Each structure stands twice: as C-alpha cells, then as structure tokens.
C-alpha cells in the first residue's frame, strides 16, 4: 500500500503540477505554503507573515482582501453568479465597460468598445484575431505581426508567436505564426542611452515595414516596460514612432498593458507616458484588484465598425469564452476602479514609485547589483551571477527577512501593491538589501 502523504507540501508534490516550476527541485526550494493574506501581507501555515513584494503575480492593487472589493463580489453573488455574455448581457459587464472607457487614454483617436476575456493571454489572442480579421474585412487580408525581441504576451500559441524570450518560447517555434522581429528598445549596450537605443530600434522598425508593411496587420508592443524580460524600460520615442509607422502602413498598433496598466507605471496606462493611443489596448492582471481573473481589449470605433454587417456577410467576431465578463469578476473590477479613483491611487502609485527609487539608490551601488531599472513601481534589479540561480537565492534570503519576491533569472523583481505605506516600502527595500548582504 502506498503511504498517504502527510504535510501540505508532500500532498502538493503528490498531486500538483505548478506553472513555470521545475518540479525536479520543487521541495528543495522549501516553497511557501500561503494560508491567508490581508493588505500587503501574506501568512504561512505557522502564522509567519511576509510582505508581498510582487503583488502575487503583479496583480494586487490595494492589497489582499480589500473589503470594498470583497463586498462587491458577495453582493453580486447574491444576485447573479454567472450567465453567458454571448448574445446576452448583464449590469456588471455593462458598468465595467463604461468604467474602463471613462479611464481610457486620450489622444488622436478614442477607444470606444470593450471586449472581455479571461486573462492576459486570452485577451492578447482576441486582439490578434481582431487585427487579422479587421485587415481581411477592410480589404487587405494581412497575416503578419511585428513583434519585439524580449517581448512576452502570454503563453497561448498566438501570444507566444509575438513573444521574444527564447527560454519561454523556443520549444514551440514549429507551432507558431509567422512574425517579423524588431530589436528590443530596452536592451542597451554598456554606456548606451535609452534614447539612442530607441532610435536604433525605430530604424529597424522602419526597415522591416518598408519591406513588409503591406503584409503586416499589427505591431504588438508592451508599452514602456518589457516586464517578463526583467523590467526592461525604454524611451517613449520608440512608442511614438511605432504609432506613426503603424499609421503610415495601415497597420494596427496593439498595446499590451496586461502588466503595465491599471497604475503600475505611475500612470493609469503606460501609453500615456508617450501620449499615444493604440488601436487596441489590452488589460488584465490588476483589473479586478488582484482577486479574480478578468481581462479586456479596448478598441477604437474604426476597428469595431469593420465587424458590423448582415449575418450573411460573416463579419461577426467569432471569438469568446464560457466565463467572459463573469459577473462577480466584473463587479470586483468596477469596485476596484472606483476605489482607485476615490483614493487617487494612480498618483499615489507614482509617489510610491518615486520613493521606491530613492530607497533603492544604495542598493544600486551594492557590489552584487549590476543595474536597477524602474518605471513607477515596476522594478528590476539585476544581480551579479554567483553560480546557478543567484536571483532565486536572493529571493529565498529575502523571505528569511520577511519579504516574498520572485526572480526572473538573475533579475530580482519588485512590484508591490500600489497602496503600500512608507513604512512598508522601507521594510521591502531593507529586506532586499539584507538579502543581498546574505548572498554576497
């Protein structure tokens, strides 16, 4: 008889396959078993508390278990748990679309319709299918996408096709769509300025589009920060150029704000740093405040109008998911967005980012640190490799000092909840500094 596992970690190892996790060493890393959470703090089974330094997976807005958001969910469950959004509608979905459009970036075009999805990757898939079908229904039938090196847009096949991180994406190359790559404006040579690197990449984009512009339905970018590549920040001139180039060749610009949106960069949307409005803006992660999965693609009226027509014309966007616009998730998002406005959270996030930057100056001078990058609260700390998995060692050391953070290779990531107090952000940075001392 097989002996039943006893501890929660043993039970996990016996039954669970975790994402982005090498189970060959899963238990060796002494993974945290989270029992409860409140505000920016998480608690393990023994009652030890840790500051959540990465907002779970970049999703927590105010903190965990925000009372107003929880109440919106329970109130909604008392009225309507779920009903399809395919050919029917409901109040939370309508209200959320209205709230998003009120907060949409403003500029030379206006985002006027909202299409809901389940998570960031599925919203990117929807945006890509929209862009292709838009090109077909406007008489151009373009099949190619322009993507950036070091990009990450999710893990479904379309999203992987426009990604550019070999570690995550190379295995699936034979399955992917044909795309055109432009260098990352966030990858700079030593001593090279952000502006000079962005100018180089604009030149690459110009060259690609001069040769293939008539085949491209969309240019896909993470505005201002390539998150999964290690918080690679770049000059806004590249984003402005991408907008101009897309217009010149009749391609759409897709702004993937799944990670950067909802206040993370100190603006509601990262595209606002460049005064740019994409044709399709994708959001997710922090949309519900970090408690339920939900994402959306906001589109211009020009894009939306291309899908209208008689049923016999087959212009319908035949795409959707079972739990699209789930009412409790939509209610959570409405509560989160309204609470953000009430508490001026985007401006608070900008101030939090500035404070984080000040506190990290001594960390940037540490012998074990090669570079610190930050926009708003999105922060990447490159650490000097010392054997294998140095970034993971720093994060495990930080846990011993009361902070939960995760690495991307040898880049230590910080992306705390946006409502973090001064005392809490100081605690976060002190723990990172102590962890660096412990490792180096």
Tab-separated table of C-alpha atoms in Angstrom:
chain	number	residue	atom	x	y	z
A	1	UNK	CA	0.000	0.000	0.000
A	2	UNK	CA	1.225	3.490	-0.887
A	3	UNK	CA	1.578	5.611	2.212
A	4	UNK	CA	-0.544	8.776	2.074
A	5	UNK	CA	1.484	11.995	2.156
A	6	UNK	CA	1.142	13.961	5.369
A	7	UNK	CA	2.327	17.570	5.029
A	8	UNK	CA	0.751	20.076	2.681
A	9	UNK	CA	3.952	20.213	0.645
A	10	UNK	CA	4.009	16.428	0.347
A	11	UNK	CA	0.391	16.484	-0.730
A	12	UNK	CA	1.239	19.174	-3.257
A	13	UNK	CA	4.160	17.187	-4.646
A	14	UNK	CA	1.926	14.133	-4.981
A	15	UNK	CA	-0.892	15.879	-6.857
A	16	UNK	CA	0.022	19.251	-8.375
A	17	UNK	CA	1.928	20.451	-11.459
A	18	UNK	CA	2.753	24.155	-10.981
A	19	UNK	CA	3.267	26.655	-13.817
A	20	UNK	CA	6.796	27.859	-14.598
A	21	UNK	CA	8.117	25.472	-11.932
A	22	UNK	CA	10.853	22.836	-12.186
A	23	UNK	CA	9.484	20.046	-10.025
A	24	UNK	CA	12.803	18.222	-10.036
A	25	UNK	CA	13.849	20.621	-7.251
A	26	UNK	CA	10.433	21.825	-6.075
A	27	UNK	CA	10.739	20.671	-2.463
A	28	UNK	CA	14.438	21.581	-2.268
A	29	UNK	CA	13.442	25.243	-2.539
A	30	UNK	CA	11.186	24.956	0.536
A	31	UNK	CA	8.241	26.627	-1.198
A	32	UNK	CA	5.953	28.838	0.804
A	33	UNK	CA	2.516	27.483	1.694
A	34	UNK	CA	0.314	30.573	1.940
A	35	UNK	CA	-2.563	30.229	4.377
A	36	UNK	CA	-4.128	33.688	4.421
A	37	UNK	CA	-3.490	37.287	3.452
A	38	UNK	CA	-4.503	40.782	4.470
A	39	UNK	CA	-3.465	44.066	2.899
A	40	UNK	CA	0.123	43.755	1.636
A	41	UNK	CA	0.866	40.842	3.975
A	42	UNK	CA	0.696	37.097	3.417
A	43	UNK	CA	0.845	34.463	6.179
A	44	UNK	CA	2.142	30.905	6.121
A	45	UNK	CA	0.705	27.913	7.971
A	46	UNK	CA	2.777	28.729	11.056
A	47	UNK	CA	1.462	32.287	11.207
A	48	UNK	CA	4.673	33.919	9.961
A	49	UNK	CA	3.937	36.996	7.889
A	50	UNK	CA	5.698	38.268	4.791
A	51	UNK	CA	5.324	41.443	2.781
A	52	UNK	CA	4.048	40.645	-0.707
A	53	UNK	CA	6.691	42.444	-2.749
A	54	UNK	CA	5.376	41.419	-6.175
A	55	UNK	CA	1.602	41.769	-5.743
A	56	UNK	CA	1.168	37.974	-6.015
A	57	UNK	CA	1.976	37.848	-9.743
A	58	UNK	CA	1.781	41.604	-10.422
A	59	UNK	CA	-1.979	41.679	-9.828
A	60	UNK	CA	-2.752	43.031	-6.347
A	61	UNK	CA	-3.783	46.673	-6.487
A	62	UNK	CA	-4.655	47.884	-2.981
A	63	UNK	CA	-3.716	44.709	-1.154
A	64	UNK	CA	-5.238	41.358	-0.374
A	65	UNK	CA	-8.850	41.022	0.761
A	66	UNK	CA	-9.788	44.652	0.141
A	67	UNK	CA	-13.142	44.964	1.990
A	68	UNK	CA	-14.899	47.056	-0.662
A	69	UNK	CA	-13.930	44.636	-3.426
A	70	UNK	CA	-14.871	41.582	-1.368
A	71	UNK	CA	-18.237	43.158	-0.599
A	72	UNK	CA	-18.871	43.843	-4.282
A	73	UNK	CA	-18.228	40.176	-5.048
A	74	UNK	CA	-20.501	38.822	-2.323
A	75	UNK	CA	-23.255	41.313	-3.185
A	76	UNK	CA	-23.054	40.241	-6.815
A	77	UNK	CA	-23.136	36.545	-5.913
A	78	UNK	CA	-26.360	37.197	-4.030
A	79	UNK	CA	-27.928	38.459	-7.282
A	80	UNK	CA	-26.285	36.668	-10.225
A	81	UNK	CA	-23.410	34.209	-10.127
A	82	UNK	CA	-22.851	33.731	-13.844
A	83	UNK	CA	-24.583	33.996	-17.178
A	84	UNK	CA	-23.215	33.918	-20.682
A	85	UNK	CA	-22.161	37.158	-22.373
A	86	UNK	CA	-22.673	35.559	-25.794
A	87	UNK	CA	-25.810	37.232	-27.108
A	88	UNK	CA	-26.914	38.315	-23.612
A	89	UNK	CA	-25.710	40.957	-21.183
A	90	UNK	CA	-25.794	41.969	-17.526
A	91	UNK	CA	-25.294	45.056	-15.398
A	92	UNK	CA	-21.766	44.357	-14.054
A	93	UNK	CA	-20.407	43.806	-17.563
A	94	UNK	CA	-22.013	46.982	-18.869
A	95	UNK	CA	-20.835	49.029	-15.890
A	96	UNK	CA	-17.280	47.744	-16.197
A	97	UNK	CA	-17.114	48.588	-19.899
A	98	UNK	CA	-18.293	52.115	-19.083
A	99	UNK	CA	-15.756	52.495	-16.257
A	100	UNK	CA	-12.896	51.334	-18.475
A	101	UNK	CA	-13.809	53.660	-21.326
A	102	UNK	CA	-14.032	56.626	-18.930
A	103	UNK	CA	-10.428	55.899	-17.974
A	104	UNK	CA	-9.132	55.105	-21.466
A	105	UNK	CA	-6.108	57.080	-22.680
A	106	UNK	CA	-6.934	60.207	-24.644
A	107	UNK	CA	-5.311	61.407	-27.839
A	108	UNK	CA	-5.676	61.406	-31.604
A	109	UNK	CA	-8.141	58.501	-31.504
A	110	UNK	CA	-10.657	57.202	-28.994
A	111	UNK	CA	-11.128	53.725	-27.600
A	112	UNK	CA	-14.873	53.188	-27.697
A	113	UNK	CA	-15.727	49.498	-27.219
A	114	UNK	CA	-14.681	46.811	-24.735
A	115	UNK	CA	-14.312	43.096	-25.443
A	116	UNK	CA	-13.869	40.933	-22.330
A	117	UNK	CA	-11.636	37.887	-21.921
A	118	UNK	CA	-10.442	35.718	-19.051
A	119	UNK	CA	-6.766	36.561	-18.573
A	120	UNK	CA	-3.973	38.463	-20.236
A	121	UNK	CA	-3.018	35.779	-22.715
A	122	UNK	CA	-6.599	35.233	-23.879
A	123	UNK	CA	-7.086	38.986	-24.309
A	124	UNK	CA	-3.937	39.173	-26.446
A	125	UNK	CA	-5.257	36.275	-28.540
A	126	UNK	CA	-8.512	38.177	-29.033
A	127	UNK	CA	-6.631	41.329	-30.039
A	128	UNK	CA	-4.536	39.442	-32.581
A	129	UNK	CA	-7.568	37.770	-34.125
A	130	UNK	CA	-9.326	41.140	-34.245
A	131	UNK	CA	-6.360	42.696	-36.031
A	132	UNK	CA	-6.201	39.952	-38.639
A	133	UNK	CA	-9.951	39.889	-39.243
A	134	UNK	CA	-10.013	43.691	-39.404
A	135	UNK	CA	-7.422	43.546	-42.182
A	136	UNK	CA	-9.491	40.957	-44.061
A	137	UNK	CA	-12.706	42.932	-43.707
A	138	UNK	CA	-11.094	46.162	-44.834
A	139	UNK	CA	-9.849	44.506	-48.000
A	140	UNK	CA	-6.202	43.918	-47.126
A	141	UNK	CA	-6.001	40.370	-45.674
A	142	UNK	CA	-2.654	40.795	-43.930
A	143	UNK	CA	-1.303	37.821	-41.994
A	144	UNK	CA	1.884	39.016	-40.292
A	145	UNK	CA	2.574	40.657	-36.946
A	146	UNK	CA	5.573	42.736	-35.943
A	147	UNK	CA	6.908	41.869	-32.502
A	148	UNK	CA	9.811	42.938	-30.312
A	149	UNK	CA	12.735	40.843	-29.178
A	150	UNK	CA	12.413	40.084	-25.444
A	151	UNK	CA	8.635	40.514	-25.609
A	152	UNK	CA	6.213	38.489	-23.533
A	153	UNK	CA	2.484	38.498	-24.227
A	154	UNK	CA	1.286	35.250	-22.636
A	155	UNK	CA	1.513	31.507	-23.072
A	156	UNK	CA	-1.151	30.573	-25.614
A	157	UNK	CA	0.139	29.954	-29.132
A	158	UNK	CA	-0.834	33.264	-30.697
A	159	UNK	CA	0.596	35.184	-27.759
A	160	UNK	CA	3.757	33.075	-27.837
A	161	UNK	CA	4.085	33.838	-31.563
A	162	UNK	CA	4.556	37.528	-30.779
A	163	UNK	CA	6.836	36.812	-27.823
A	164	UNK	CA	10.599	37.040	-27.960
A	165	UNK	CA	12.077	35.246	-24.936
A	166	UNK	CA	13.776	32.044	-26.079
A	167	UNK	CA	13.685	30.429	-22.635
A	168	UNK	CA	9.890	30.523	-22.685
A	169	UNK	CA	9.149	30.347	-26.399
A	170	UNK	CA	11.827	28.473	-28.393
A	171	UNK	CA	10.392	24.994	-27.745
A	172	UNK	CA	7.157	25.895	-29.505
A	173	UNK	CA	8.702	27.596	-32.546
A	174	UNK	CA	7.462	24.981	-35.066
A	175	UNK	CA	3.873	25.668	-33.988
A	176	UNK	CA	3.930	29.457	-34.189
A	177	UNK	CA	2.597	32.104	-36.552
A	178	UNK	CA	4.980	33.868	-38.908
A	179	UNK	CA	6.119	37.147	-37.384
A	180	UNK	CA	8.680	39.887	-38.020
A	181	UNK	CA	11.090	40.754	-35.213
A	182	UNK	CA	12.434	44.171	-34.249
A	183	UNK	CA	15.137	44.574	-31.613
A	184	UNK	CA	14.156	45.390	-28.053
A	185	UNK	CA	14.440	49.103	-27.263
A	186	UNK	CA	15.104	48.058	-23.665
A	187	UNK	CA	18.295	46.093	-24.401
A	188	UNK	CA	21.145	48.599	-24.384
A	189	UNK	CA	24.875	48.243	-24.806
A	190	UNK	CA	27.023	49.402	-21.865
A	191	UNK	CA	27.003	53.186	-21.826
A	192	UNK	CA	24.308	53.480	-24.482
A	193	UNK	CA	21.486	55.904	-23.682
A	194	UNK	CA	17.852	54.846	-23.768
A	195	UNK	CA	17.193	57.420	-26.472
A	196	UNK	CA	19.996	56.156	-28.715
A	197	UNK	CA	18.837	52.557	-28.363
A	198	UNK	CA	15.232	53.521	-29.086
A	199	UNK	CA	16.388	55.391	-32.203
A	200	UNK	CA	18.231	52.273	-33.407
A	201	UNK	CA	15.113	50.167	-32.943
A	202	UNK	CA	12.975	52.734	-34.748
A	203	UNK	CA	15.384	52.340	-37.655
A	204	UNK	CA	14.884	48.563	-37.538
A	205	UNK	CA	11.120	49.017	-37.442
A	206	UNK	CA	11.248	51.386	-40.407
A	207	UNK	CA	13.318	48.874	-42.379
A	208	UNK	CA	11.019	45.946	-41.572
A	209	UNK	CA	7.914	47.890	-42.504
A	210	UNK	CA	9.467	49.310	-45.678
A	211	UNK	CA	9.948	45.739	-46.867
A	212	UNK	CA	6.876	44.043	-45.378
A	213	UNK	CA	4.446	46.814	-44.395
A	214	UNK	CA	1.822	45.660	-46.870
A	215	UNK	CA	1.758	42.235	-45.173
A	216	UNK	CA	1.508	43.444	-41.552
A	217	UNK	CA	-1.855	43.599	-39.799
A	218	UNK	CA	-0.490	44.799	-36.434
A	219	UNK	CA	2.541	45.893	-34.451
A	220	UNK	CA	2.390	44.400	-30.940
A	221	UNK	CA	4.204	46.061	-28.027
A	222	UNK	CA	4.379	46.128	-24.253
A	223	UNK	CA	4.308	49.891	-23.728
A	224	UNK	CA	7.334	51.342	-21.922
A	225	UNK	CA	8.322	48.195	-19.968
A	226	UNK	CA	9.015	44.651	-21.127
A	227	UNK	CA	8.057	43.006	-17.877
A	228	UNK	CA	8.882	39.310	-18.169
A	229	UNK	CA	12.240	40.134	-19.779
A	230	UNK	CA	13.301	41.646	-16.457
A	231	UNK	CA	11.540	45.020	-16.389
A	232	UNK	CA	13.351	46.364	-19.440
A	233	UNK	CA	12.363	50.029	-19.612
A	234	UNK	CA	12.677	52.063	-22.799
A	235	UNK	CA	12.410	55.581	-24.155
A	236	UNK	CA	8.892	56.729	-25.123
A	237	UNK	CA	10.158	57.894	-28.502
A	238	UNK	CA	10.003	54.268	-29.670
A	239	UNK	CA	6.321	54.016	-28.776
A	240	UNK	CA	5.566	57.285	-30.569
A	241	UNK	CA	7.432	56.041	-33.626
A	242	UNK	CA	5.559	52.726	-33.564
A	243	UNK	CA	2.304	54.676	-33.651
A	244	UNK	CA	3.462	56.751	-36.632
A	245	UNK	CA	4.800	53.741	-38.527
A	246	UNK	CA	1.620	51.735	-37.952
A	247	UNK	CA	-0.437	54.608	-39.349
A	248	UNK	CA	1.874	55.073	-42.322
A	249	UNK	CA	1.454	51.458	-43.433
A	250	UNK	CA	-2.176	50.963	-42.432
A	251	UNK	CA	-1.376	48.503	-39.624
A	252	UNK	CA	-2.957	48.469	-36.188
A	253	UNK	CA	-0.990	49.142	-33.010
A	254	UNK	CA	-1.760	46.712	-30.181
A	255	UNK	CA	-0.694	47.925	-26.735
A	256	UNK	CA	-0.408	45.014	-24.306
A	257	UNK	CA	-0.968	46.680	-20.937
A	258	UNK	CA	-1.715	43.468	-19.037
A	259	UNK	CA	1.243	44.117	-16.738
A	260	UNK	CA	1.810	47.859	-17.215
A	261	UNK	CA	-1.786	49.057	-16.988
A	262	UNK	CA	-4.013	49.944	-14.020
A	263	UNK	CA	-1.490	52.335	-12.469
A	264	UNK	CA	1.676	50.239	-12.308
A	265	UNK	CA	3.901	52.762	-14.096
A	266	UNK	CA	2.579	55.798	-12.231
A	267	UNK	CA	0.018	56.489	-14.959
A	268	UNK	CA	-3.260	54.676	-15.480
A	269	UNK	CA	-1.841	53.366	-18.767
A	270	UNK	CA	1.809	53.174	-19.759
A	271	UNK	CA	0.996	54.558	-23.224
A	272	UNK	CA	0.246	57.872	-21.503
A	273	UNK	CA	3.993	58.345	-20.936
A	274	UNK	CA	4.293	58.693	-24.719
A	275	UNK	CA	0.942	60.425	-25.365
A	276	UNK	CA	-0.012	57.540	-27.637
A	277	UNK	CA	-3.347	55.761	-28.080
A	278	UNK	CA	-3.189	52.260	-29.595
A	279	UNK	CA	-5.934	50.871	-31.816
A	280	UNK	CA	-6.371	48.004	-29.363
A	281	UNK	CA	-5.395	48.266	-25.696
A	282	UNK	CA	-5.261	45.026	-23.719
A	283	UNK	CA	-5.514	44.994	-19.930
A	284	UNK	CA	-5.761	42.372	-17.190
A	285	UNK	CA	-3.815	41.479	-14.022
A	286	UNK	CA	-4.753	44.397	-11.717
A	287	UNK	CA	-8.176	44.928	-13.291
A	288	UNK	CA	-10.127	43.213	-10.501
A	289	UNK	CA	-7.751	44.392	-7.802
A	290	UNK	CA	-5.979	41.050	-7.910
A	291	UNK	CA	-8.680	38.709	-6.652
A	292	UNK	CA	-10.407	37.182	-9.705
A	293	UNK	CA	-9.341	36.519	-13.316
A	294	UNK	CA	-10.619	39.004	-15.887
A	295	UNK	CA	-9.146	40.875	-18.840
A	296	UNK	CA	-10.303	43.143	-21.625
A	297	UNK	CA	-9.408	44.553	-25.017
A	298	UNK	CA	-10.498	48.134	-25.665
A	299	UNK	CA	-10.786	49.032	-29.356
A	300	UNK	CA	-11.374	52.100	-31.489
A	301	UNK	CA	-14.648	52.620	-33.291
A	302	UNK	CA	-12.828	52.205	-36.602
A	303	UNK	CA	-11.885	48.656	-35.647
A	304	UNK	CA	-15.334	47.877	-34.245
A	305	UNK	CA	-17.181	49.156	-37.317
A	306	UNK	CA	-15.301	46.717	-39.560
A	307	UNK	CA	-17.115	43.846	-37.839
A	308	UNK	CA	-20.654	45.111	-38.482
A	309	UNK	CA	-22.872	43.776	-41.250
A	310	UNK	CA	-25.677	41.399	-42.097
A	311	UNK	CA	-25.381	37.818	-40.764
A	312	UNK	CA	-24.909	36.578	-44.311
A	313	UNK	CA	-21.718	38.667	-44.642
A	314	UNK	CA	-19.893	36.636	-41.933
A	315	UNK	CA	-18.315	39.752	-40.438
A	316	UNK	CA	-19.036	38.676	-36.843
A	317	UNK	CA	-16.090	38.274	-34.473
A	318	UNK	CA	-16.467	34.560	-33.768
A	319	UNK	CA	-14.437	34.512	-30.590
A	320	UNK	CA	-15.312	34.245	-26.908
A	321	UNK	CA	-15.045	32.199	-23.746
A	322	UNK	CA	-17.502	30.495	-21.421
A	323	UNK	CA	-16.837	32.802	-18.470
A	324	UNK	CA	-16.406	36.031	-20.437
A	325	UNK	CA	-17.447	39.032	-18.282
A	326	UNK	CA	-18.198	36.792	-15.291
A	327	UNK	CA	-20.483	38.958	-13.092
A	328	UNK	CA	-18.611	38.627	-9.745
A	329	UNK	CA	-15.292	39.331	-11.501
A	330	UNK	CA	-16.796	42.307	-13.330
A	331	UNK	CA	-18.276	43.606	-10.063
A	332	UNK	CA	-14.848	43.296	-8.422
A	333	UNK	CA	-13.285	45.272	-11.269
A	334	UNK	CA	-15.912	48.019	-11.057
A	335	UNK	CA	-15.317	48.313	-7.314
A	336	UNK	CA	-11.548	48.351	-7.822
A	337	UNK	CA	-11.626	51.090	-10.472
A	338	UNK	CA	-13.992	53.267	-8.460
A	339	UNK	CA	-11.926	52.772	-5.322
A	340	UNK	CA	-8.787	53.727	-7.235
A	341	UNK	CA	-10.432	56.999	-8.237
A	342	UNK	CA	-11.736	57.641	-4.728
A	343	UNK	CA	-8.273	57.143	-3.217
A	344	UNK	CA	-6.332	58.835	-6.036
A	345	UNK	CA	-4.377	55.602	-6.312
A	346	UNK	CA	-2.618	56.274	-9.612
A	347	UNK	CA	-0.999	59.443	-8.266
A	348	UNK	CA	-0.205	57.602	-5.036
A	349	UNK	CA	1.429	54.872	-7.111
A	350	UNK	CA	3.572	57.472	-8.866
A	351	UNK	CA	4.715	58.799	-5.493
A	352	UNK	CA	5.312	55.251	-4.246
A	353	UNK	CA	7.474	54.597	-7.286
A	354	UNK	CA	9.499	57.747	-6.663
A	355	UNK	CA	10.012	56.738	-3.028
A	356	UNK	CA	10.999	53.240	-4.084
A	357	UNK	CA	13.544	54.720	-6.475
A	358	UNK	CA	15.083	56.854	-3.735
A	359	UNK	CA	15.324	53.922	-1.336
A	360	UNK	CA	16.922	51.720	-3.989
A	361	UNK	CA	19.835	54.089	-4.680
A	362	UNK	CA	22.102	52.411	-2.082
A	363	UNK	CA	21.002	49.003	-3.391
A	364	UNK	CA	22.085	50.032	-6.899
A	365	UNK	CA	25.587	50.670	-5.515
A	366	UNK	CA	25.863	47.201	-3.954
A	367	UNK	CA	28.685	45.034	-5.326
A	368	UNK	CA	26.199	42.314	-6.153
A	369	UNK	CA	23.972	44.582	-8.254
A	370	UNK	CA	24.756	45.439	-11.873
A	371	UNK	CA	21.706	47.566	-12.730
A	372	UNK	CA	18.389	48.763	-11.321
A	373	UNK	CA	15.567	49.642	-13.725
A	374	UNK	CA	12.253	51.159	-12.718
A	375	UNK	CA	9.186	52.861	-14.090
A	376	UNK	CA	6.575	53.631	-11.477
A	377	UNK	CA	6.531	50.627	-9.165
A	378	UNK	CA	7.753	48.155	-11.821
A	379	UNK	CA	11.332	47.410	-10.771
A	380	UNK	CA	14.047	45.029	-11.960
A	381	UNK	CA	17.293	44.566	-10.024
A	382	UNK	CA	19.988	42.721	-11.986
A	383	UNK	CA	22.249	40.749	-9.652
A	384	UNK	CA	25.750	39.516	-10.405
A	385	UNK	CA	25.709	35.757	-11.048
A	386	UNK	CA	27.434	33.614	-8.410
A	387	UNK	CA	26.922	30.070	-9.583
A	388	UNK	CA	23.460	28.900	-10.576
A	389	UNK	CA	20.161	30.626	-9.766
A	390	UNK	CA	21.612	33.635	-7.966
A	391	UNK	CA	18.363	35.566	-8.340
A	392	UNK	CA	16.453	32.737	-6.683
A	393	UNK	CA	18.970	32.667	-3.826
A	394	UNK	CA	18.460	36.387	-3.228
A	395	UNK	CA	14.695	35.901	-3.163
A	396	UNK	CA	14.936	32.989	-0.714
A	397	UNK	CA	17.130	35.137	1.503
A	398	UNK	CA	14.565	37.956	1.317
A	399	UNK	CA	11.930	35.514	2.560
A	400	UNK	CA	14.026	34.961	5.670
A	401	UNK	CA	13.867	38.729	6.174
A	402	UNK	CA	10.092	38.840	5.861
A	403	UNK	CA	9.517	39.639	2.176
A	404	UNK	CA	8.108	37.491	-0.644
A	405	UNK	CA	9.590	38.305	-4.056
A	406	UNK	CA	10.289	36.296	-7.221
A	407	UNK	CA	13.160	36.468	-9.706
A	408	UNK	CA	13.251	36.384	-13.473
A	409	UNK	CA	16.560	34.599	-13.918
A	410	UNK	CA	19.144	36.810	-12.233
A	411	UNK	CA	16.811	39.782	-12.116
A	412	UNK	CA	15.058	40.333	-8.804
A	413	UNK	CA	11.608	41.781	-9.384
A	414	UNK	CA	9.782	44.267	-7.175
A	415	UNK	CA	6.211	45.262	-7.943
A	416	UNK	CA	4.433	45.906	-4.641
A	417	UNK	CA	0.755	46.728	-4.130
A	418	UNK	CA	0.071	50.323	-5.096
A	419	UNK	CA	-1.287	51.318	-1.679
A	420	UNK	CA	1.889	50.378	0.195
A	421	UNK	CA	2.716	52.737	3.060
A	422	UNK	CA	6.052	54.497	3.548
A	423	UNK	CA	6.913	52.152	6.416
A	424	UNK	CA	6.070	49.109	4.312
A	425	UNK	CA	8.107	50.175	1.282
A	426	UNK	CA	11.064	50.861	3.575
A	427	UNK	CA	10.654	47.367	5.031
A	428	UNK	CA	10.627	45.936	1.498
A	429	UNK	CA	13.866	47.614	0.444
A	430	UNK	CA	15.595	46.866	3.758
A	431	UNK	CA	14.802	43.176	3.286
A	432	UNK	CA	16.201	43.213	-0.249
A	433	UNK	CA	19.364	44.927	0.993
A	434	UNK	CA	19.720	42.377	3.794
A	435	UNK	CA	19.206	39.537	1.322
A	436	UNK	CA	21.966	40.893	-0.914
A	437	UNK	CA	24.320	41.072	2.050
A	438	UNK	CA	23.460	37.483	2.926
A	439	UNK	CA	24.127	36.170	-0.589
A	440	UNK	CA	27.204	38.275	-1.383
